[in-house]
Short mmCIF file of C-alpha atoms in Angstrom, two decimals:
data_model
loop_
_atom_site.label_atom_id
_atom_site.label_comp_id
_atom_site.label_asym_id
_atom_site.label_seq_id
_atom_site.Cartn_x
_atom_site.Cartn_y
_atom_site.Cartn_z
CA MET W 198 4.07 4.37 33.46
CA LEU W 199 3.01 3.23 30.01
CA GLU W 200 3.91 5.46 27.09
CA GLU W 201 1.04 6.66 24.93
CA ARG W 202 2.17 4.27 22.17
CA ASP W 203 2.21 1.26 24.48
CA LEU W 204 -1.18 2.23 25.88
CA TYR W 205 -2.67 2.38 22.39
CA PHE W 206 -1.34 -1.03 21.39
CA HIS W 207 -2.34 -2.59 24.70
CA LYS W 208 -5.89 -1.43 23.91
CA LEU W 209 -5.64 -2.88 20.41
CA LYS W 210 -4.43 -6.20 21.79
CA LEU W 211 -7.28 -6.18 24.29
CA THR W 212 -9.75 -5.48 21.47
CA PHE W 213 -8.69 -8.68 19.68
CA GLU W 214 -8.97 -10.68 22.90
CA ILE W 215 -12.45 -9.32 23.73
CA ALA W 216 -13.61 -9.99 20.15
CA LEU W 217 -12.50 -13.60 20.51
CA LYS W 218 -14.49 -14.04 23.74
CA LEU W 219 -17.61 -12.35 22.40
CA ARG W 220 -17.61 -13.87 18.91
CA GLY W 221 -16.01 -17.21 19.67
CA GLY W 222 -13.55 -16.95 16.78
CA PRO W 223 -10.57 -15.01 15.47
CA SER W 224 -10.79 -11.59 13.82
CA LEU W 225 -10.26 -10.36 10.27
CA VAL W 226 -7.89 -7.42 9.87
CA PHE W 227 -8.69 -5.07 6.99
CA ALA W 228 -6.09 -2.31 6.70
CA HIS W 229 -5.93 0.38 4.02
CA SER W 230 -2.93 2.49 3.00
CA MET W 231 -1.12 3.82 6.10
CA GLY W 232 -3.24 1.58 8.31
CA ASN W 233 -1.00 -1.26 7.14
CA ASN W 234 2.01 0.54 8.64
CA VAL W 235 0.18 0.78 11.96
CA PHE W 236 -0.70 -2.91 11.91
CA ARG W 237 2.90 -3.84 11.04
CA TYR W 238 4.11 -1.82 14.03
CA PHE W 239 1.56 -3.55 16.24
CA LEU W 240 2.90 -6.98 15.21
CA GLU W 241 6.47 -5.92 16.02
CA TRP W 242 5.38 -4.41 19.33
CA LEU W 243 3.46 -7.60 20.18
CA LYS W 244 6.56 -9.67 19.49
CA LEU W 245 8.33 -7.85 22.34
CA GLU W 246 5.35 -8.00 24.71
CA ILE W 247 4.60 -11.73 24.48
CA ALA W 248 6.93 -14.62 25.25
CA PRO W 249 8.50 -15.92 22.02
CA LYS W 250 6.82 -19.33 22.19
CA HIS W 251 3.41 -17.69 22.65
CA TYR W 252 3.68 -15.04 19.90
CA ILE W 253 2.62 -17.22 16.95
CA GLN W 254 0.07 -18.98 19.12
CA TRP W 255 -1.54 -15.65 20.00
CA LEU W 256 -1.71 -14.63 16.33
CA ASP W 257 -3.18 -17.98 15.25
CA LYS W 258 -5.80 -17.75 17.98
CA HIS W 259 -6.85 -14.11 17.49
CA ILE W 260 -6.30 -13.25 13.80
CA HIS W 261 -7.63 -15.45 11.02
CA ALA W 262 -6.74 -13.29 8.02
CA TYR W 263 -5.04 -10.03 7.18
CA PHE W 264 -6.15 -7.99 4.14
CA ALA W 265 -3.49 -5.44 3.18
CA VAL W 266 -5.25 -3.02 0.83
CA GLY W 267 -3.20 -0.40 -1.04
CA ALA W 268 -0.28 -0.98 1.31
CA PRO W 269 2.69 1.38 0.63
CA LEU W 270 5.21 -1.37 1.40
CA LEU W 271 8.13 0.78 0.20
CA GLY W 272 6.54 4.14 0.95
CA SER W 273 5.07 6.67 -1.45
CA THR W 274 6.75 9.42 -3.46
CA GLU W 275 3.76 11.70 -2.83
CA SER W 276 5.02 12.14 0.73
CA ILE W 277 8.09 13.94 -0.69
CA ARG W 278 5.84 16.39 -2.53
CA ALA W 279 3.84 16.94 0.66
CA THR W 280 7.00 17.44 2.74
CA LEU W 281 8.73 19.97 0.47
CA SER W 282 5.94 21.82 -1.32
CA GLY W 283 2.62 20.63 0.12
CA THR W 284 -0.33 18.57 -1.16
CA THR W 285 -3.82 19.93 -0.57
CA SER W 286 -5.67 16.64 -1.24
CA GLY W 287 -8.70 18.67 -2.30
CA LEU W 288 -8.80 20.86 0.83
CA PRO W 289 -9.49 24.58 0.30
CA VAL W 290 -6.02 25.66 1.48
CA SER W 291 -2.82 26.77 -0.22
CA GLU W 292 0.02 24.32 -0.81
CA GLY W 293 2.16 26.22 1.70
CA THR W 294 -0.50 25.81 4.39
CA ALA W 295 -0.84 22.12 3.44
CA ARG W 296 2.92 21.74 3.83
CA LEU W 297 2.85 23.28 7.31
CA MET W 298 0.01 20.96 8.30
CA PHE W 299 1.67 17.84 6.87
CA ASN W 300 5.01 18.52 8.55
CA SER W 301 3.34 19.17 11.91
CA PHE W 302 2.57 15.45 12.17
CA ALA W 303 5.60 13.27 12.96
CA ALA W 304 3.74 10.27 11.53
CA SER W 305 3.80 11.90 8.08
CA LEU W 306 7.36 10.68 7.53
CA TRP W 307 6.03 7.13 7.90
CA LEU W 308 5.16 7.29 4.20
CA LEU W 309 8.60 8.35 2.94
CA PRO W 310 9.94 6.08 0.18
CA PHE W 311 12.83 3.81 1.11
CA SER W 312 15.10 1.22 -0.50
CA GLU W 313 14.07 -2.41 -0.80
CA TYR W 314 17.73 -3.42 -0.45
CA CYS W 315 18.41 -2.04 3.06
CA LYS W 316 17.25 -4.11 6.03
CA ALA W 317 17.01 -3.09 9.67
CA ASP W 318 18.96 -4.78 12.43
CA ASN W 319 17.24 -7.44 14.54
CA ILE W 320 15.38 -5.45 17.19
CA TYR W 321 14.13 -8.64 18.84
CA TRP W 322 17.63 -9.65 19.95
CA LYS W 323 18.73 -6.08 20.73
CA HIS W 324 15.69 -5.81 23.01
CA PHE W 325 16.98 -8.68 25.17
CA PHE W 326 20.72 -8.01 25.04
CA GLU W 327 20.87 -4.20 24.98
CA GLY W 328 17.54 -3.15 26.49
CA LYS W 329 14.82 -0.93 25.10
CA GLY W 330 15.63 2.41 23.50
CA GLY W 331 18.76 4.50 23.44
CA TYR W 332 20.21 3.22 20.18
CA PRO W 333 19.66 3.95 16.52
CA HIS W 334 18.55 1.32 14.06
CA ARG W 335 21.47 0.33 11.88
CA GLN W 336 20.64 -0.47 8.28
CA GLN W 337 22.40 -3.24 6.42
CA CYS W 338 22.32 -2.67 2.65
CA ASP W 339 23.25 -5.46 0.26
CA GLU W 340 25.28 -5.07 -2.93
CA ARG W 341 22.28 -4.23 -5.08
CA GLU W 342 21.83 -0.93 -3.25
CA TYR W 343 25.18 0.27 -4.55
CA THR W 344 25.19 -1.44 -7.94
CA SER W 345 21.64 -0.42 -8.90
CA GLU W 346 20.92 3.20 -9.73
CA TYR W 347 17.58 3.79 -8.06
CA SER W 348 17.34 1.66 -4.86
CA GLY W 349 14.78 -0.62 -6.53
CA TRP W 350 12.64 2.32 -7.75
CA PRO W 351 11.95 3.11 -11.40
CA THR W 352 13.89 6.39 -11.46
CA THR W 353 15.58 9.06 -9.32
CA LEU W 354 13.05 10.15 -6.70
CA VAL W 355 14.23 13.70 -6.01
CA SER W 356 16.27 16.14 -8.08
CA ILE W 357 16.57 19.51 -6.40
CA GLU W 358 18.27 22.73 -7.41
CA VAL W 359 20.27 24.09 -4.49
CA PRO W 360 20.69 27.90 -4.52
CA THR W 361 24.15 29.42 -4.26
CA VAL W 362 23.16 31.58 -1.29
CA ARG W 363 23.03 29.88 2.09
CA GLY W 364 21.47 30.42 5.47
CA MET W 365 18.60 32.85 6.00
CA ASP W 366 18.96 34.39 2.54
CA ALA W 367 17.94 31.05 1.01
CA TYR W 368 14.55 31.13 2.75
CA PRO W 369 13.65 34.69 3.80
CA SER W 370 10.99 35.09 6.44
CA ILE W 371 7.92 37.20 5.91
CA MET W 372 9.40 39.98 8.08
CA ASP W 373 12.79 39.99 6.36
CA LEU W 374 11.55 39.66 2.79
CA THR W 375 12.78 42.50 0.59
CA ASP W 376 12.60 43.21 -3.08
CA ASN W 377 16.20 42.29 -3.82
CA ILE W 378 16.07 38.77 -2.34
CA THR W 379 14.53 37.17 -5.40
CA SER W 380 16.88 38.91 -7.82
CA SER W 381 19.96 37.89 -5.81
CA MET W 382 18.87 34.24 -5.83
CA GLU W 383 18.19 34.30 -9.55
CA CYS W 384 21.67 35.65 -10.29
CA GLY W 385 23.39 32.68 -8.66
CA LYS W 386 23.76 29.49 -10.70
CA PRO W 387 22.05 26.64 -8.79
CA THR W 388 23.45 23.15 -8.42
CA LEU W 389 21.21 20.19 -9.29
CA LEU W 390 21.44 17.37 -6.72
CA SER W 391 19.75 13.98 -6.97
CA PHE W 392 18.66 11.62 -4.20
CA SER W 393 17.68 7.95 -4.16
CA ALA W 394 15.08 6.34 -1.90
CA ARG W 395 17.76 5.37 0.63
CA GLU W 396 19.04 8.94 0.74
CA VAL W 397 15.52 10.20 1.37
CA SER W 398 14.68 7.77 4.18
CA ASP W 399 18.03 8.01 6.01
CA GLY W 400 17.83 11.82 6.13
CA THR W 401 20.59 12.60 3.61
CA LEU W 402 18.19 14.75 1.56
CA PHE W 403 17.16 16.89 4.52
CA LYS W 404 20.72 17.19 5.84
CA THR W 405 21.85 18.41 2.42
CA ILE W 406 19.20 21.13 2.14
CA GLN W 407 19.06 22.20 5.79
CA ASP W 408 21.00 25.39 5.00
CA TYR W 409 18.30 26.30 2.48
CA ASP W 410 15.16 25.10 4.24
CA PRO W 411 14.17 25.90 7.84
CA GLN W 412 11.96 22.80 8.16
CA SER W 413 14.77 20.33 7.46
CA LYS W 414 16.25 20.40 10.96
CA ALA W 415 12.91 19.42 12.46
CA LEU W 416 12.51 16.63 9.90
CA ILE W 417 15.99 15.30 10.70
CA HIS W 418 15.12 15.33 14.41
CA GLN W 419 11.90 13.42 13.76
CA LEU W 420 13.69 10.83 11.63
CA GLU W 421 16.42 10.25 14.20
CA LYS W 422 14.17 10.15 17.25
CA TYR W 423 10.94 8.54 16.07
CA TYR W 424 12.19 6.27 13.28
CA GLN W 425 15.89 5.41 13.49
CA GLY W 426 15.73 5.58 17.29
CA ASP W 427 12.38 3.89 17.78
CA PRO W 428 12.68 1.06 20.35
CA VAL W 429 10.38 -1.28 18.40
CA LEU W 430 10.78 -0.74 14.67
CA ASN W 431 12.25 1.54 12.05
CA PRO W 432 9.25 1.51 9.69
CA LEU W 433 11.35 2.84 6.82
CA THR W 434 12.64 -0.66 6.12
CA PRO W 435 11.24 -3.48 3.91
CA TRP W 436 8.46 -5.72 5.17
CA GLU W 437 8.65 -9.42 5.76
CA ARG W 438 5.51 -11.51 5.38
CA PRO W 439 3.44 -11.16 8.57
CA PRO W 440 3.30 -14.47 10.50
CA ILE W 441 -0.47 -14.77 10.02
CA LYS W 442 -2.14 -17.85 8.54
CA ASN W 443 -3.93 -16.04 5.72
CA VAL W 444 -2.50 -12.93 4.08
CA PHE W 445 -4.17 -11.16 1.15
CA CYS W 446 -2.43 -8.22 -0.51
CA ILE W 447 -4.83 -6.15 -2.64
CA TYR W 448 -4.06 -3.10 -4.76
CA GLY W 449 -4.85 -1.26 -7.99
CA ILE W 450 -2.62 -1.04 -11.06
CA ASP W 451 -2.37 0.69 -14.45
CA SER W 452 -3.05 4.24 -13.28
CA LYS W 453 -0.77 7.21 -13.95
CA THR W 454 1.33 7.55 -10.78
CA GLU W 455 3.96 10.04 -9.66
CA VAL W 456 7.40 8.48 -9.07
CA GLY W 457 9.81 11.44 -9.09
CA TYR W 458 10.09 15.22 -8.74
CA TYR W 459 12.29 18.13 -9.72
CA PHE W 460 12.38 20.97 -7.19
CA ALA W 461 13.84 24.47 -7.44
CA PRO W 462 13.96 27.47 -5.08
CA SER W 463 11.03 29.80 -5.65
CA GLY W 464 12.49 32.91 -4.08
CA LYS W 465 9.48 33.09 -1.76
CA PRO W 466 9.57 32.77 2.03
CA TYR W 467 8.99 29.50 3.86
CA PRO W 468 6.75 27.48 3.53
CA ASP W 469 6.56 28.35 -0.19
CA ASN W 470 10.33 28.36 -0.75
CA TRP W 471 10.30 25.35 -3.13
CA ILE W 472 8.42 24.87 -6.38
CA ILE W 473 8.02 21.71 -8.45
CA THR W 474 9.51 22.28 -11.89
CA ASP W 475 8.79 18.79 -13.24
CA VAL W 476 7.06 15.55 -12.27
CA ILE W 477 7.96 12.02 -13.41
CA TYR W 478 5.11 9.54 -13.88
CA GLU W 479 4.91 5.82 -14.50
CA PHE W 480 2.18 4.72 -16.89
CA GLU W 481 1.70 1.74 -19.23
CA ARG W 482 5.17 0.30 -18.56
CA SER W 483 6.95 3.56 -19.39
CA LEU W 484 8.20 6.71 -17.68
CA LEU W 485 6.80 10.12 -18.64
CA SER W 486 7.55 13.66 -17.55
CA ARG W 487 5.12 16.52 -17.16
CA SER W 488 7.42 18.71 -19.23
CA GLY W 489 7.68 16.20 -22.06
CA HIS W 490 11.42 15.69 -21.59
CA SER W 491 12.85 12.18 -21.88
CA VAL W 492 13.25 10.27 -18.61
CA SER W 493 16.02 7.83 -17.74
CA GLY W 494 15.14 4.91 -15.53
CA LYS W 495 13.86 1.37 -15.34
CA PRO W 496 10.06 1.26 -15.73
CA ASN W 497 8.06 -1.20 -13.67
CA ASN W 498 6.05 -4.02 -15.25
CA SER W 499 2.96 -1.96 -14.60
CA SER W 500 2.06 1.36 -13.01
CA GLY W 501 0.63 2.08 -9.58
CA ASP W 502 -2.78 3.08 -8.26
CA GLY W 503 -2.50 6.84 -8.78
CA THR W 504 -0.94 7.44 -5.35
CA VAL W 505 1.51 4.61 -4.60
CA SER W 506 3.92 3.31 -7.24
CA TYR W 507 3.75 -0.24 -8.54
CA ASN W 508 7.08 -1.39 -7.04
CA SER W 509 5.87 -0.33 -3.58
CA LEU W 510 2.46 -1.98 -3.88
CA SER W 511 3.75 -5.19 -5.47
CA MET W 512 6.50 -5.70 -2.88
CA CYS W 513 4.15 -8.24 -1.28
CA LYS W 514 4.77 -10.57 -4.23
CA HIS W 515 8.06 -11.31 -2.46
CA TRP W 516 5.92 -13.10 0.13
CA LEU W 517 4.81 -15.68 -2.44
CA GLY W 518 6.58 -19.02 -2.61
CA PRO W 519 8.44 -20.72 -5.48
CA LYS W 520 5.25 -22.08 -7.11
CA VAL W 521 2.33 -19.74 -7.72
CA ASN W 522 -1.08 -20.21 -9.36
CA ILE W 523 -2.13 -17.21 -11.44
CA THR W 524 -5.68 -16.49 -12.59
CA ARG W 525 -6.98 -13.51 -14.53
CA ALA W 526 -10.73 -12.85 -14.69
CA PRO W 527 -12.99 -9.88 -15.46
CA GLN W 528 -13.90 -7.77 -12.45
CA ALA W 529 -17.56 -7.75 -13.45
CA GLU W 530 -19.87 -10.78 -13.20
CA HIS W 531 -18.81 -13.35 -15.80
CA ASP W 532 -19.45 -16.91 -16.97
CA GLY W 533 -15.79 -17.95 -17.16
CA SER W 534 -15.41 -17.60 -20.93
CA ASP W 535 -12.74 -14.91 -20.46
CA LEU W 536 -10.85 -16.74 -17.71
CA GLN W 537 -7.08 -17.32 -17.99
CA THR W 538 -5.13 -19.59 -15.67
CA SER W 539 -1.48 -20.59 -15.24
CA MET W 540 -0.72 -23.23 -12.62
CA ASN W 541 2.55 -23.76 -10.70
CA VAL W 542 4.31 -20.78 -12.23
CA GLU W 543 7.93 -20.56 -11.06
CA HIS W 544 8.67 -17.56 -8.90
CA ASN W 545 12.12 -16.44 -7.83
CA HIS W 546 12.17 -14.82 -4.40
CA GLY W 547 12.73 -11.08 -4.53
CA GLN W 548 11.53 -10.72 -8.10
CA ASP W 549 8.30 -9.48 -9.62
CA LEU W 550 5.88 -11.98 -11.14
CA PHE W 551 4.31 -10.75 -14.37
CA PRO W 552 1.87 -13.14 -16.10
CA ASN W 553 1.95 -13.70 -19.84
CA MET W 554 -1.78 -13.19 -20.28
CA THR W 555 -3.94 -11.16 -22.64
CA ARG W 556 -6.41 -8.38 -22.02
CA ALA W 557 -9.54 -7.69 -24.03
CA PRO W 558 -10.12 -4.01 -24.86
CA HIS W 559 -12.26 -2.02 -22.44
CA VAL W 560 -12.39 -4.86 -19.91
CA LYS W 561 -11.10 -4.37 -16.38
CA TYR W 562 -9.52 -7.49 -14.92
CA ILE W 563 -8.51 -8.78 -11.53
CA THR W 564 -5.39 -10.95 -11.46
CA TYR W 565 -4.97 -13.41 -8.59
CA PHE W 566 -1.56 -14.74 -7.49
CA GLU W 567 -2.11 -17.58 -5.01
CA ASP W 568 0.21 -19.76 -2.95
CA ALA W 569 -1.05 -22.29 -0.41
CA GLU W 570 1.84 -24.76 -0.55
CA SER W 571 5.16 -23.09 0.31
CA ILE W 572 4.36 -22.71 4.05
CA PRO W 573 2.21 -25.58 5.40
CA GLY W 574 -1.02 -24.29 6.90
CA TRP W 575 -0.50 -20.76 5.57
CA ARG W 576 -1.96 -19.08 2.49
CA THR W 577 -0.68 -16.04 0.66
CA ALA W 578 -2.53 -14.24 -2.14
CA VAL W 579 -1.99 -11.07 -4.16
CA TRP W 580 -4.87 -9.44 -6.04
CA GLU W 581 -4.15 -6.84 -8.73
CA LEU W 582 -7.17 -4.81 -9.90
CA ASP W 583 -6.98 -2.87 -13.16
CA LYS W 584 -7.57 0.87 -12.78
CA ALA W 585 -8.48 0.65 -9.09
CA ASN W 586 -7.75 4.03 -7.50
CA HIS W 587 -5.85 4.12 -4.21
CA ARG W 588 -8.39 6.20 -2.32
CA ASN W 589 -11.50 4.53 -3.73
CA ILE W 590 -10.48 0.86 -3.74
CA VAL W 591 -12.04 0.23 -0.32
CA ARG W 592 -15.42 1.26 -1.74
CA MET W 593 -15.24 -0.92 -4.85
CA PRO W 594 -18.00 -3.58 -4.90
CA VAL W 595 -15.65 -6.06 -6.59
CA VAL W 596 -13.21 -5.90 -3.66
CA MET W 597 -15.99 -6.41 -1.12
CA ARG W 598 -17.42 -9.26 -3.20
CA GLU W 599 -14.10 -11.10 -3.48
CA LEU W 600 -13.24 -10.57 0.16
CA TRP W 601 -16.64 -11.84 1.31
CA LEU W 602 -16.57 -14.87 -1.00
CA GLU W 603 -13.06 -15.81 0.09
CA MET W 604 -13.93 -15.71 3.78
CA TRP W 605 -17.26 -17.48 3.28
CA HIS W 606 -15.51 -20.25 1.34
CA ASP W 607 -12.67 -20.40 3.86
CA MET W 608 -14.94 -20.90 6.85
CA HIS W 609 -17.46 -23.24 5.22
CA PRO W 610 -17.11 -26.85 6.44
CA TYR W 611 -17.69 -28.28 2.94
CA SER W 612 -15.20 -26.16 1.01
CA LYS W 613 -12.91 -28.33 -1.12
CA SER W 614 -10.23 -26.06 -2.59
CA LYS W 615 -7.65 -23.85 -0.89
CA PHE W 616 -9.08 -20.69 -2.46
CA VAL W 617 -12.55 -19.87 -3.74
CA THR W 618 -13.10 -20.77 -7.39
CA LYS W 619 -12.63 -18.07 -10.02
CA ALA W 620 -14.50 -20.02 -12.75
CA PHE W 621 -17.50 -17.69 -12.70
CA ARG W 622 -18.98 -14.76 -10.83
CA GLY W 623 -22.73 -14.41 -10.68
CA PRO W 624 -24.86 -11.83 -8.92
CA LEU W 625 -25.14 -12.30 -5.16
CA ARG W 626 -27.49 -9.42 -4.32
CA HIS W 627 -30.54 -7.89 -5.94
CA GLU W 628 -28.37 -4.85 -6.65
CA ASP W 629 -26.07 -7.00 -8.80
CA CYS W 630 -28.86 -7.75 -11.27
CA HIS W 631 -29.35 -5.26 -14.11
CA TRP W 632 -31.26 -4.87 -17.36
CA ASP W 633 -29.59 -6.03 -20.59
CA TYR W 634 -30.94 -3.59 -23.20
CA SER W 635 -29.31 -5.50 -26.08
CA LYS W 636 -31.44 -8.59 -25.27
CA ALA W 637 -34.41 -6.81 -23.72
CA ARG W 638 -34.27 -8.88 -20.54
CA CYS W 639 -32.50 -9.03 -17.22
CA ALA W 640 -28.84 -9.96 -17.50
CA PHE W 641 -27.84 -13.36 -16.11
CA PRO W 642 -31.28 -14.91 -16.68
CA GLU W 643 -30.21 -18.08 -14.85
CA PHE W 644 -29.85 -16.00 -11.66
CA CYS W 645 -32.02 -12.91 -12.20
CA GLU W 646 -35.60 -12.31 -13.26
CA TYR W 647 -37.82 -9.32 -13.94
CA ARG W 648 -39.94 -8.76 -10.83
CA TYR W 649 -41.49 -5.32 -10.54
CA THR W 650 -42.03 -3.81 -7.11
CA PHE W 651 -43.83 -0.55 -6.43
CA GLY W 652 -41.26 2.23 -6.36
CA ASP W 653 -38.99 0.89 -9.12
CA VAL W 654 -38.15 3.79 -11.43
CA HIS W 655 -36.24 1.97 -14.17
CA LEU W 656 -36.00 -1.54 -15.63
CA GLY W 657 -32.74 -2.41 -13.85
CA MET W 658 -34.34 -1.86 -10.44
CA SER W 659 -36.94 -4.50 -11.27
CA CYS W 660 -34.31 -7.16 -11.97
CA ARG W 661 -33.98 -9.29 -8.85
CA LEU W 662 -32.45 -12.60 -7.79
CA LYS W 663 -34.52 -15.70 -8.46
CA ASN W 664 -33.22 -17.70 -5.51
CA SER W 665 -31.85 -16.97 -2.09
CA SER W 666 -28.18 -16.08 -1.65
CA THR W 667 -27.60 -19.39 0.16
CA LYS W 668 -28.38 -21.44 -2.95
CA LEU W 669 -26.25 -19.18 -5.14
CA LEU W 670 -23.28 -19.42 -2.79
CA ARG W 671 -23.13 -23.21 -3.00
CA GLN W 672 -21.59 -22.84 -6.45
CA TYR W 673 -18.45 -21.35 -4.91
CA LEU W 674 -17.58 -24.25 -2.63
#
């Protein structure tokens, strides 16, 4: 009898196969945030379901391109906050209630941060030689895990004050709560313990605090059964580039993002038994604390998207080859005057790639890192969008515009270059035309004209495209 997981992925596989029959061509996969984790698991599951010689053939036939948007490739520190104190995400509930809700889903741990230096064992070979299930995933950590301080993260992820009392007194229940519990906890001198990303993902954090937190035993069970003991994949391990012809990794940068927390016992009953005493942020290539105290660490080259840290988002730069073309252009429509390009930039595997390019004040840019040479027949691209928020990036018109142009160019029989040109971006829809008040005319006069239609309530609504979209698109071939 098929497990529920296998049934779900069999349906997903069938969906791709039906789409191919109905549409006559392969599909585009657009995954956002945790959806990327699900798609990664599907690829690993598929590898065990299809004969090895047919696996790549199936992917080539059914999936043309994969767009990984806001992918937490090394997890997200916000999941620690949600696990220990709760994150309401705008819902009208208390943090304690949010914590109970978050921890009720075993998939929540899928977003825990983990080390980039610890790899999982080869499940493909264990599947054939040891059979499915019944064994934990062993992690192999290289030297950098033990010589670096933060497991590839900018700072210590969790610092937690452990109370001197243990057992039930550390987290009184509602029924057992008495007036002297809080005072007895405050009299003891707590011990401050720190945990790296590896110690969070392998369960060391939860094992250490299980005498002080009733939820920890359940979290340890979930980690051991559904992650370390999963027969297909331990998702708390670094990604390799998916074996898909075209991979685009898209994410926002330069937003203030949480990268570390300080916790302390609150003296209240579970689920409110921990409080956050300080938060560490990354912003503008530096580390800041909510309290104003100095922070030790190694800041990233940029900051994340407000939810996922930069080192986790930019992990996909490891998928780029040794020679990368870098282009920086304004996100808005432009004529190419503010375009910056560096060709065949050397890239060392496993290292970040930070372009030496300028930024004009008050202009939001998109930076493209493109590689179409390192793997014959495959293309890999990374798009970094200034100030793009994690939760809103999928609704940004610039993302939809670039995605559509790339696929239109890719599938057009007369396209000449490997990637769509970045030399200019003109309006493609009537909605892209607007009124330029400084010149008292429609902006982009070569593409847009003033053409009033009954119902227009302001000048910008009367600016419309001169020609059809087909003629405009020919410029991007």
